[in-house]
Short mmCIF file of C-alpha atoms in Angstrom, two decimals:
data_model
loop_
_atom_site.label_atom_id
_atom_site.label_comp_id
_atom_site.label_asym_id
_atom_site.label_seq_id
_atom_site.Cartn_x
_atom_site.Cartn_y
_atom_site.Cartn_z
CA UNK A 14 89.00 165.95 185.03
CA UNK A 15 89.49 163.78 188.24
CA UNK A 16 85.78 163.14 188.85
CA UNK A 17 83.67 160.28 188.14
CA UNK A 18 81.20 160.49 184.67
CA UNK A 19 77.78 161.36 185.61
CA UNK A 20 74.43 161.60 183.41
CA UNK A 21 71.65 164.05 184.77
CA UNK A 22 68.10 163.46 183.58
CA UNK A 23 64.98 165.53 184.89
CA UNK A 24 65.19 164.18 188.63
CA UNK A 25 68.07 162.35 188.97
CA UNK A 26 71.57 162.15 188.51
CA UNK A 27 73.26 158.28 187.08
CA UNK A 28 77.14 157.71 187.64
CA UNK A 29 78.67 156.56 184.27
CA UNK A 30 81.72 154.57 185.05
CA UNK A 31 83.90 155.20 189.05
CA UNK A 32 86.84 156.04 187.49
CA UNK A 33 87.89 159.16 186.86
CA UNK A 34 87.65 161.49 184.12
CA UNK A 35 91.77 161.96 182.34
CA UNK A 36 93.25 164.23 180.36
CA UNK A 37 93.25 161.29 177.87
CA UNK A 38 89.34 160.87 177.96
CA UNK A 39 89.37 164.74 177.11
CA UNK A 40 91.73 164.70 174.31
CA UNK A 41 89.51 161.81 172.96
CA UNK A 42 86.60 163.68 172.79
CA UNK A 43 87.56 166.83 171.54
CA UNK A 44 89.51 164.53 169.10
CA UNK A 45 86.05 163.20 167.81
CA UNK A 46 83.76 166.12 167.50
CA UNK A 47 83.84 169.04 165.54
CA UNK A 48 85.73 172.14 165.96
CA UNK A 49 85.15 174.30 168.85
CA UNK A 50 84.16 178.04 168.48
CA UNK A 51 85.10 180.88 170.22
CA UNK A 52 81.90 179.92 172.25
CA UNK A 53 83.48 177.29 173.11
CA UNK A 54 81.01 174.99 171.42
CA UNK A 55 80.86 171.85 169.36
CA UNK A 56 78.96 169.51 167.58
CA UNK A 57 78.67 166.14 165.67
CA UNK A 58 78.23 166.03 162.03
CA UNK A 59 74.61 165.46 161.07
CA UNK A 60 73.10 165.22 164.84
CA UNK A 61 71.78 168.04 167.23
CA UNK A 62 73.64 166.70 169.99
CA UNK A 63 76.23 169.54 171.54
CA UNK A 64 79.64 169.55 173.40
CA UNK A 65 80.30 171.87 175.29
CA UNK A 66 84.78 172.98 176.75
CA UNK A 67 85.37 174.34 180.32
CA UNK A 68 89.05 175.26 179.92
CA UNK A 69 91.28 176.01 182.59
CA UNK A 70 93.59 179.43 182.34
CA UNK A 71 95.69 178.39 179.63
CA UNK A 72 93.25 177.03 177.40
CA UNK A 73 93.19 173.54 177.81
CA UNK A 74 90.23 172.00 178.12
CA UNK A 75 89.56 170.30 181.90
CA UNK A 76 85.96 169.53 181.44
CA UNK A 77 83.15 168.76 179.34
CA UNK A 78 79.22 169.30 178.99
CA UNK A 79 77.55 166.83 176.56
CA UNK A 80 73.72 167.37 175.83
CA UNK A 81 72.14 165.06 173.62
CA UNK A 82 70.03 166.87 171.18
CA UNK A 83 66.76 165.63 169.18
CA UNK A 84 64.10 166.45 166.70
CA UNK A 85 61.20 166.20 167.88
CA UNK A 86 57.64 166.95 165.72
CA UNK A 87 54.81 168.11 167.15
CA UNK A 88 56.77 170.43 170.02
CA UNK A 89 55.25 173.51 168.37
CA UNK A 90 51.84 171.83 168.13
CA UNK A 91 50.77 174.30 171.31
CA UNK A 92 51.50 177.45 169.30
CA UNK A 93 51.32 176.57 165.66
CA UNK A 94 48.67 178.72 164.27
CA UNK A 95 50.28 182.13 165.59
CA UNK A 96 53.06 180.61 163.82
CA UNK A 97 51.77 179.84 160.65
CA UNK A 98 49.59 182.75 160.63
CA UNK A 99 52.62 185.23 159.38
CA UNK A 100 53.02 187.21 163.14
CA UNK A 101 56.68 187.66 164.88
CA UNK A 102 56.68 184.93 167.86
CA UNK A 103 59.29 185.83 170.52
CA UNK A 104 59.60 182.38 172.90
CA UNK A 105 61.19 182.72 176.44
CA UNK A 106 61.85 180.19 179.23
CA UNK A 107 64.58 178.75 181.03
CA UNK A 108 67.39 176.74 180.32
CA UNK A 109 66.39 173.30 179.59
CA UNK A 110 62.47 173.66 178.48
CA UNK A 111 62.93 173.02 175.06
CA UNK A 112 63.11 176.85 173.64
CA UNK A 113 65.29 175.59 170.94
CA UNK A 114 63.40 172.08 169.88
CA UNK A 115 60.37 174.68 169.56
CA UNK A 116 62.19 176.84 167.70
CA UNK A 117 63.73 174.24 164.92
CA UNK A 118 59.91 172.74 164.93
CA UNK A 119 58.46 175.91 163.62
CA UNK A 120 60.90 176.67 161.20
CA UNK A 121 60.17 172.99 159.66
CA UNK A 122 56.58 173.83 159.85
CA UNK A 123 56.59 177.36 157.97
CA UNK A 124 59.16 175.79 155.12
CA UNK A 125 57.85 172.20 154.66
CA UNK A 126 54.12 172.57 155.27
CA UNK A 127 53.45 176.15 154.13
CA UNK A 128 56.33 175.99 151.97
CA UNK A 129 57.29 179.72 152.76
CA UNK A 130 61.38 180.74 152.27
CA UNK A 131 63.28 179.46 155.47
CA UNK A 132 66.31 180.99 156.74
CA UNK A 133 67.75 180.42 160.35
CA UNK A 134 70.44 182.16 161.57
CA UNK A 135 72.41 179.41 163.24
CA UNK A 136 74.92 180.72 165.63
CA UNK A 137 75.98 177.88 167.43
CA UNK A 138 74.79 174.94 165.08
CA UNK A 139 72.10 174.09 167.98
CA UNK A 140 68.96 174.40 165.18
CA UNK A 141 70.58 172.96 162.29
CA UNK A 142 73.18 170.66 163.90
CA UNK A 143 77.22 170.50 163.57
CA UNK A 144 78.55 169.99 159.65
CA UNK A 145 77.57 171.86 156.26
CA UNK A 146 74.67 169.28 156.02
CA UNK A 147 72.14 170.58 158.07
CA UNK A 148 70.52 168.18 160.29
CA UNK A 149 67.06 167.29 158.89
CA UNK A 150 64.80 167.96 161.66
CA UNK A 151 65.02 171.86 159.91
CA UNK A 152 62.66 170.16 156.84
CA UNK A 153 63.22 172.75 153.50
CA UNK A 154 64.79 175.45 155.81
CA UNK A 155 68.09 177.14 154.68
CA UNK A 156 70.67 177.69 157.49
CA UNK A 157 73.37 180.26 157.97
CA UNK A 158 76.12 179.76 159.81
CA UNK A 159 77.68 182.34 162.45
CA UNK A 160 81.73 182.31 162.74
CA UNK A 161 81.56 184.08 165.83
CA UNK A 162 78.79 185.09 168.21
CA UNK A 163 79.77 188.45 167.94
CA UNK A 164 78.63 188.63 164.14
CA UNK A 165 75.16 187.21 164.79
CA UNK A 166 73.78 190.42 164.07
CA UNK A 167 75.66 190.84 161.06
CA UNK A 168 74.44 187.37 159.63
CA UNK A 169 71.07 188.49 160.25
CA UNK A 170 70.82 191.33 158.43
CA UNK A 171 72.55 189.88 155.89
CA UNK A 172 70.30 186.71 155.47
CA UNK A 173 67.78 189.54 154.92
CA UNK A 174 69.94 191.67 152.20
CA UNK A 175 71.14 188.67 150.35
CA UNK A 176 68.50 185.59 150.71
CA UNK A 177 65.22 186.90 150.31
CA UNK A 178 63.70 185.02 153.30
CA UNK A 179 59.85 185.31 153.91
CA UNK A 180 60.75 184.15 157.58
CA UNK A 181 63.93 184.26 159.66
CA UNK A 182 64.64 182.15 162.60
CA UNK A 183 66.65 183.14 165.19
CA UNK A 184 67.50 181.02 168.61
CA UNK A 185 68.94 183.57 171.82
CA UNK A 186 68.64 187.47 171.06
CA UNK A 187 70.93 188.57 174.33
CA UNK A 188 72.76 191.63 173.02
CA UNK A 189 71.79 195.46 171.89
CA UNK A 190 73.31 194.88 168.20
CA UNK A 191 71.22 191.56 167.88
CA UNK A 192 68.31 193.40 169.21
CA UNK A 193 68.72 195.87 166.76
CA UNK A 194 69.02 193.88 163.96
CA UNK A 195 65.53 191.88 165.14
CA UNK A 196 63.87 195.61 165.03
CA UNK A 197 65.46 196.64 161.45
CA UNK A 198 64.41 192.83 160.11
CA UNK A 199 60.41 193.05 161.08
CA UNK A 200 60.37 197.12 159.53
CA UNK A 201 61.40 195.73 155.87
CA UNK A 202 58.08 192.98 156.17
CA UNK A 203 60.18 189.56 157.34
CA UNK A 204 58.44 187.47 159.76
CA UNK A 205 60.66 186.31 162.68
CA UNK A 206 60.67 183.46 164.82
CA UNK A 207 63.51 183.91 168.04
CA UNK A 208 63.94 183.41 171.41
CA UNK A 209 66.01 185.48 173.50
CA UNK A 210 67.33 185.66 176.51
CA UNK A 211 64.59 185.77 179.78
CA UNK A 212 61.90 183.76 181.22
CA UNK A 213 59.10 186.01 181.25
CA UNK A 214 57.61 189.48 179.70
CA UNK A 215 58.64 190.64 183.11
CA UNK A 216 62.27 190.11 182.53
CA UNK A 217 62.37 191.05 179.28
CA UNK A 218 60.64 194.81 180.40
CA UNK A 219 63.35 195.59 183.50
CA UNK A 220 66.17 194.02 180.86
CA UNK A 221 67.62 197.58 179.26
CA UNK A 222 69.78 195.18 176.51
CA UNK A 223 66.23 193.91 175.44
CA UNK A 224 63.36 195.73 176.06
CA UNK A 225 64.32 197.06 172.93
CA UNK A 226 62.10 194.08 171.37
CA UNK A 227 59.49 195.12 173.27
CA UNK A 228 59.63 198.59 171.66
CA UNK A 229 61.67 200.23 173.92
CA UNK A 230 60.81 201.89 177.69
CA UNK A 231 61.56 205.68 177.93
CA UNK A 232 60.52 207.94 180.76
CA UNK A 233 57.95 211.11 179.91
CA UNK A 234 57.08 213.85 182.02
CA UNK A 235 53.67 214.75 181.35
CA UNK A 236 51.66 218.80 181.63
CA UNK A 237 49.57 218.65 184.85
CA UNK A 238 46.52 218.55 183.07
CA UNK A 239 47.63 215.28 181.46
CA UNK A 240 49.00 213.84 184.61
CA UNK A 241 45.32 214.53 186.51
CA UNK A 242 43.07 213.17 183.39
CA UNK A 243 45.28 210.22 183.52
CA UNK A 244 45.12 210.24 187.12
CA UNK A 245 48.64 209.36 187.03
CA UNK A 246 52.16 211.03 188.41
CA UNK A 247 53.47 213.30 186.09
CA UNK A 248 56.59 211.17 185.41
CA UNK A 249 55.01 207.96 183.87
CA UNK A 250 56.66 204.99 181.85
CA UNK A 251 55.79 204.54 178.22
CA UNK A 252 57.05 202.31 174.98
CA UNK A 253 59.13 204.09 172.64
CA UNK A 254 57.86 202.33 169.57
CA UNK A 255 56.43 199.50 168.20
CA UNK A 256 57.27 195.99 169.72
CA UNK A 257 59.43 194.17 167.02
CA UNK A 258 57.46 191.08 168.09
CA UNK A 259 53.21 190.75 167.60
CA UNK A 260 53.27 187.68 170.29
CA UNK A 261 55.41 186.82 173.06
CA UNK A 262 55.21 183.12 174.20
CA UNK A 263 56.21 182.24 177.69
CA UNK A 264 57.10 178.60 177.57
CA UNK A 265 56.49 177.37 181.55
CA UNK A 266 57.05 174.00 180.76
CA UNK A 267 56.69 171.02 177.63
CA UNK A 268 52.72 170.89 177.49
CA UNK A 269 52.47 174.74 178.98
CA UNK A 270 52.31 178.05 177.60
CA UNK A 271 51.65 181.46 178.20
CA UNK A 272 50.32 183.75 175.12
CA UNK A 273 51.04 187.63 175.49
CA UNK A 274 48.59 189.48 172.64
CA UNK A 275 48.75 191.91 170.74
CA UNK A 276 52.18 192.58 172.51
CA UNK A 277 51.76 196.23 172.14
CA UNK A 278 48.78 196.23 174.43
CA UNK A 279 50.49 193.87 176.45
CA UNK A 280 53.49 196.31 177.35
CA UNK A 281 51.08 199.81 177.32
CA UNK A 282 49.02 197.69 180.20
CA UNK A 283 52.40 196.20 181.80
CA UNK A 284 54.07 199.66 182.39
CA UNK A 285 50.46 201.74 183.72
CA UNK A 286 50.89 199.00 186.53
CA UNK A 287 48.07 196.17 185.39
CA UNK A 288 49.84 193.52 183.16
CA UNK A 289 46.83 192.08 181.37
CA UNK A 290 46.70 188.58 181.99
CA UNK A 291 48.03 185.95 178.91
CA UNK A 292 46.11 183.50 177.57
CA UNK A 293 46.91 179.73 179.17
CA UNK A 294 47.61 176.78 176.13
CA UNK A 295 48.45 173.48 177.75
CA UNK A 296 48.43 169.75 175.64
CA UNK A 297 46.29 166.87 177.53
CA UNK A 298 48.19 163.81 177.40
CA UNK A 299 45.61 162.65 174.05
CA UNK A 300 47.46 165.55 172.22
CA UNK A 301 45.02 167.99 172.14
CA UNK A 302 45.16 171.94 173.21
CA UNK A 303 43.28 173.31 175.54
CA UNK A 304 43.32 177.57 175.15
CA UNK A 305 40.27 178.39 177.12
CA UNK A 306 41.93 178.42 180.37
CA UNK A 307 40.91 181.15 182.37
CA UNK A 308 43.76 183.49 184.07
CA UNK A 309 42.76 186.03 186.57
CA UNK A 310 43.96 189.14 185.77
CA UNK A 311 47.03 190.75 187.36
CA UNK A 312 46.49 193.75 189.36
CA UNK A 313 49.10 195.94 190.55
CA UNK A 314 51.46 194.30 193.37
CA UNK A 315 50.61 197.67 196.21
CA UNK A 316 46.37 196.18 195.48
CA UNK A 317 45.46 195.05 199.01
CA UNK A 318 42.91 193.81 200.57
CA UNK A 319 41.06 194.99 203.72
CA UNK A 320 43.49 192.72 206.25
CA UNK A 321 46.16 194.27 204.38
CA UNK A 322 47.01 190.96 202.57
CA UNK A 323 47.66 190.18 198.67
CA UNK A 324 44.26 190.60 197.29
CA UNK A 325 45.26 188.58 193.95
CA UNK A 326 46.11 184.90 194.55
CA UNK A 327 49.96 184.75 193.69
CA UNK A 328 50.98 184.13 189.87
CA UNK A 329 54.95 183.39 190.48
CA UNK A 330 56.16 180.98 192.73
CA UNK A 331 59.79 180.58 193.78
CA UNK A 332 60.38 177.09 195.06
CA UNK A 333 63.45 177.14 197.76
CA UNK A 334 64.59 173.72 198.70
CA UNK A 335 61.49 172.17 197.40
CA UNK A 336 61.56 169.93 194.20
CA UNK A 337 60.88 172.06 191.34
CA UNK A 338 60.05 168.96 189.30
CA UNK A 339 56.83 168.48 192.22
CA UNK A 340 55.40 171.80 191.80
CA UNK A 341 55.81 172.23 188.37
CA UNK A 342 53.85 168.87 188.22
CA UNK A 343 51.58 170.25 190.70
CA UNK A 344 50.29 173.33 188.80
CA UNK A 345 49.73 171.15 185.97
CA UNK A 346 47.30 168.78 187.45
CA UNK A 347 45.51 171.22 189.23
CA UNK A 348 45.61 173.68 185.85
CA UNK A 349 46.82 176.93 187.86
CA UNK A 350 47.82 180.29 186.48
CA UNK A 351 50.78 180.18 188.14
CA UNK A 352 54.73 180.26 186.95
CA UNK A 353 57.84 178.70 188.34
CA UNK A 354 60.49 181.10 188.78
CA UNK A 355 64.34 180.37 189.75
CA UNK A 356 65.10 183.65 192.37
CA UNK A 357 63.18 185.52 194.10
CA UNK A 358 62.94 188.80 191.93
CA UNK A 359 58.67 189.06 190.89
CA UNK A 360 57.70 186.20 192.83
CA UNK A 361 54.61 186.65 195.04
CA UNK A 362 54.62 183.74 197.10
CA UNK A 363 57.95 181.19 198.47
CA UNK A 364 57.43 177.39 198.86
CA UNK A 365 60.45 176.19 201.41
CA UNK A 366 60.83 173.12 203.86
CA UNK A 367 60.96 173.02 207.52
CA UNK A 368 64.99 172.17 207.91
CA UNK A 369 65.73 175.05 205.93
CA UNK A 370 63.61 177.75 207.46
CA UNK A 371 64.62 176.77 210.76
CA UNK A 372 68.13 177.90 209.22
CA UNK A 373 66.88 181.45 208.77
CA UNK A 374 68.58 181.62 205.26
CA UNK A 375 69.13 185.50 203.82
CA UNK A 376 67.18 184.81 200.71
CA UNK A 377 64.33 183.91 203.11
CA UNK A 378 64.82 186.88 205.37
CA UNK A 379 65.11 189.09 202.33
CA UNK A 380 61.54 187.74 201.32
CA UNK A 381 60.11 188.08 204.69
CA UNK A 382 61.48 191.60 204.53
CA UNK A 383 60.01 192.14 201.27
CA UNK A 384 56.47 191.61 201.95
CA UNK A 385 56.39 187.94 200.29
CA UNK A 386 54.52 185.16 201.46
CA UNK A 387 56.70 182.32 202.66
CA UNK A 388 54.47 178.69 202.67
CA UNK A 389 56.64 175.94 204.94
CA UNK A 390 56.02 172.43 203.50
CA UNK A 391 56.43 169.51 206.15
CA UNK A 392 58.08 167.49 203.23
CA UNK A 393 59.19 167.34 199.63
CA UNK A 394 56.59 165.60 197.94
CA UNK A 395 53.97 166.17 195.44
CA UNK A 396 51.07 165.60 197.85
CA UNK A 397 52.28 168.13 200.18
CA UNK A 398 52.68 170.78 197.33
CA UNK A 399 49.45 169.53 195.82
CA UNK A 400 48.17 170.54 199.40
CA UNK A 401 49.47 173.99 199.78
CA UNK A 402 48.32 175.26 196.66
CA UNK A 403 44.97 173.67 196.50
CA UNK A 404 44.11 175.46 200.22
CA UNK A 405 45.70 178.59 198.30
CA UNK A 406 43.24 178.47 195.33
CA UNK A 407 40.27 176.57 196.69
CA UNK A 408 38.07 179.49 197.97
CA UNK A 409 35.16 177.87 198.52
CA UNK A 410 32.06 178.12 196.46
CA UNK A 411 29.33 179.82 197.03
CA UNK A 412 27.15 177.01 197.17
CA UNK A 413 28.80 175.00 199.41
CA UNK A 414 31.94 172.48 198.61
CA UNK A 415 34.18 171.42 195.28
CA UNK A 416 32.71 168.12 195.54
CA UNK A 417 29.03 169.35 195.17
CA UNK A 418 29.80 171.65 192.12
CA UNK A 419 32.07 168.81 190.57
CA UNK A 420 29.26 166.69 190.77
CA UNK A 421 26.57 169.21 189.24
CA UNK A 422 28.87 169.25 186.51
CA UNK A 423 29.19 165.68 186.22
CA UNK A 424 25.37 165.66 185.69
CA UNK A 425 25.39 168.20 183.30
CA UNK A 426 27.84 166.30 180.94
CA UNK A 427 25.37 163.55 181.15
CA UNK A 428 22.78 165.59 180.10
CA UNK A 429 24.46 167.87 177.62
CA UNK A 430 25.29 164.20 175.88
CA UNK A 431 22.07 162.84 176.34
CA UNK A 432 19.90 165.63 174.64
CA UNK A 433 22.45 168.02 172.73
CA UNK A 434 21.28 171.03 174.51
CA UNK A 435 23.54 173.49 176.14
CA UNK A 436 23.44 173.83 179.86
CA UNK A 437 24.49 176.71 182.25
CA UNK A 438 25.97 175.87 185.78
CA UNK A 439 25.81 177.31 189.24
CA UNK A 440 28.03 180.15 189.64
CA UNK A 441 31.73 179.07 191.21
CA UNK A 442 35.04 180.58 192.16
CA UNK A 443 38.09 180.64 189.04
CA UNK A 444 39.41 177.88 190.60
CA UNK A 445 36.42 175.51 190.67
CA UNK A 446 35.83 176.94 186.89
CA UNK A 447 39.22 175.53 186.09
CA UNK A 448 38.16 172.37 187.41
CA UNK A 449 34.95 172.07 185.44
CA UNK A 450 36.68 173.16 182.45
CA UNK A 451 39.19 170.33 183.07
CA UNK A 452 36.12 168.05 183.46
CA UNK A 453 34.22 168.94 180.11
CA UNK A 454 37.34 168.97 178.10
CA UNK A 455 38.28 165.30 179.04
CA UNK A 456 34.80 164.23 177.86
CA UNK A 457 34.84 165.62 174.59
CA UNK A 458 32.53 168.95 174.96
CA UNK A 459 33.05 172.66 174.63
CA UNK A 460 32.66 175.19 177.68
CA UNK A 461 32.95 178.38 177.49
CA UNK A 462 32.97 180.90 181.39
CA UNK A 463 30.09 183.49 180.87
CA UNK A 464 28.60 186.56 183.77
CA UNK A 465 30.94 188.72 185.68
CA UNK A 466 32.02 188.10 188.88
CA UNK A 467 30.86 187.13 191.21
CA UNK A 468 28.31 185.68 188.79
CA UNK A 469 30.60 184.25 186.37
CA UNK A 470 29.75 180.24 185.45
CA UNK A 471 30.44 178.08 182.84
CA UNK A 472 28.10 177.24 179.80
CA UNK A 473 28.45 173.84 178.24
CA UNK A 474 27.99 173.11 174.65
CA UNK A 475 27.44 169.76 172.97
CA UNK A 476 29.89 170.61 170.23
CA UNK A 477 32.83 173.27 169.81
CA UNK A 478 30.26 175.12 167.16
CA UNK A 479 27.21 175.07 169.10
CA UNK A 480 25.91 178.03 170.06
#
């Protein structure tokens, strides 16, 4: 109320109209949509598109949040055979990525196409869409409605008690009940499909609401003799039980994932201080997934080198006054191992501008003081981030320059094509590996990285069965 209408899309912001917003443009809406919850939530009748109240102190409303919401097929394209292949899938990303179009996606796939009983627990209409009529994009799922978020739990365990699902479908697990009720769903044999609240398996293991799903952290003291076999302190970390989830999905952007499996190994790995390192999915713009990615693994953050630096290449980057948009872009092109993360807590390495270092700001002193590498860009652009990360990744090879092994691999395509043999390259770096892989995949061949380091190269094949 009082301020001009605006529209914000990825990377910009549009003004709607200069005059401003009145109580009478308010009342209109709230008029024309359906009812709000006690989340303070509503919808329109057959669409996924959501309004959202800010009230003042006596409840009426001052302010609204419209998102326009859409089906869209082929979303869960990246992941669809852990899916479809009867595991729990826990997603997690931020805000915005498209957790919940993911999430409606699957269930449409497991009901229409494997024609499996559907039922998603729909606490704030966001899957299903506002009305009784749910929204079609859910295909032959059934949907539940939630009166309150408070009794999400309760509607979950009673879609299980009363419907006879083969799959339930769940969009943000944030409390200890809900949690709970995940963990009593997967004991009696339902598969689930949920996101929840967190943007990586890091979050998810220092959250104590939710590490439940990852079967629960507990503190043991082991005997001496235990403690020196492991070669461990006596008072170690370990899981409680077994992770409600088989997979965790990290979704780091739209044509991006992360794949965490078997979780339980996952976690074990995670809390002895060496999180094994997930398995990269990403889409090429011709629709196809690429899963043979490499990702170095994570060592534990004290592992230093002899200069006393980092001796892993950073795997979480906080942007601070630098586009997020531009790096985001970035890793894609280049095909990095690397997330995006929104505060400072896990990240190993901080992209900021000039203007703002010079200001000394206490989130960059705090990182300073923490040990974390701080990388000053001269502008925001994509060709200065592309810079900074490529002179943080590009080691170079052994054999002297990107170009040159680029170019052996060119010839090697050639030749691969030419007389359907397979062909081994010249030992390289992981990031010239990623490159090459990058390079076979766009023409149509298989590769697969084979040798340990420093050894390791990539083998390509004429076709994704040859030997």
């Amino acid at each position: 109320m009082g301020r001009e209408p605006e529209a914000r899309v990825p990377g910009r912001e549009i003004l709607l109209s200069q005059q401003p917003v009145t109580a009478a443009d308010l009342d209109y809406i709230a008029a024309h949509v359906g009812q709000f919850g006690a989340d303070n939530r509503a919808g329109i009748e057959r669409t996924l598109h959501r309004v959202s109240a800010i009230r003042n102190r006596s409840g009426r409303i001052v302010g609204v949040t419209c998102r326009a919401g859409r089906a869209v097929t082929g979303t869960a394209a990246i992941f669809r055979d852990l899916v479809e292949s009867g595991q729990s899938v826990l997603l997690l990303g931020r805000p915005g990525i498209g957790k919940t179009t993911m999430l409606r996606e699957s269930a449409r796939l497991v009901a229409d196409e494997q024609r499996k009983r559907v039922v998603i627990v729909d606490t704030s209409n966001e899957i299903g869409g506002d009305g009784d009529i749910p929204h079609p994009g859910i295909g032959r799922a059934r949907r539940m409605q939630v009166r309150t978020p408070l009794q999400q739990h309760a509607v979950m365990i009673e879609a299980v008690e009363n419907h006879m699902p083969e799959v339930i479908v769940i969009d943000e697990i944030g409390t200890e009940l809900e949690a709970a009720a995940a963990r009593t769903i997967a004991e009696r044999g339902v598969q689930l499909i949920a996101t929840a609240h967190g943007q990586t398996l890091e979050n998810l293991l220092v959250n104590p609401t939710l590490n439940d799903l990852l079967g629960g952290i507990q503190s043991v003291t082991l005997s001496d003799e235990e403690a020196r076999r492991r070669g461990t302190q006596k008072t170690v970390l370990e899981r409680k039980a077994r992770p409600t989830f088989d997979v965790l999905i990290e979704i780091q952007d739209r044509e991006r994932v992360a794949v965490h499996q078997p979780l339980a190994d996952v976690v074990d790995a995670a809390l002895r201080g060496a999180m094994a390192p997930p398995r990269i999915r990403m889409r090429t713009r011709e629709g196809r997934v690429i899963s043979s990615v490499e990702a170095e693994p994570v060592q534990p953050a004290a592992a230093k080198n002899g200069n006393g630096q980092a001796a892993r290449k950073p795997r979480a980057i906080f942007p601070y006054g630098v586009s997020r948009l531009y790096l985001e872009q970035s890793i894609r092109d280049l095909e990095l191992p690397v997330r995006v993360l929104g505060n400072l807590d896990g990240a190993d390495l901080v992209l900021t501008l000039k203007n703002y270092y010079r200001r000394r700001p206490d989130i960059l002193r705090q990182a300073e003081g923490s040990g974390v590498p701080v990388h000053i860009l001269r502008s925001n652009s994509v060709t200065q981030v592309k810079d900074v990360l490529t002179r943080i990744y590009a080691a170079e090879p052994q054999d002297g320059g990107v170009q040159k092994a680029l170019e052996e691999t060119s010839q090697a395509i050639r030749s691969v094509r030419a007389n359907l043999r397979a062909i081994e390259l010249t030992p390289q770096n992981a990031y010239v590996r990623r490159l090459q892989h990058q390079m076979v995949s766009e023409n149509y061949l298989t590769a697969r990285s084979t040798g340990k380091e420093p050894q390791r190269r990539l083998r390509i094949l004429p076709t994704p069965d040859a030997e």
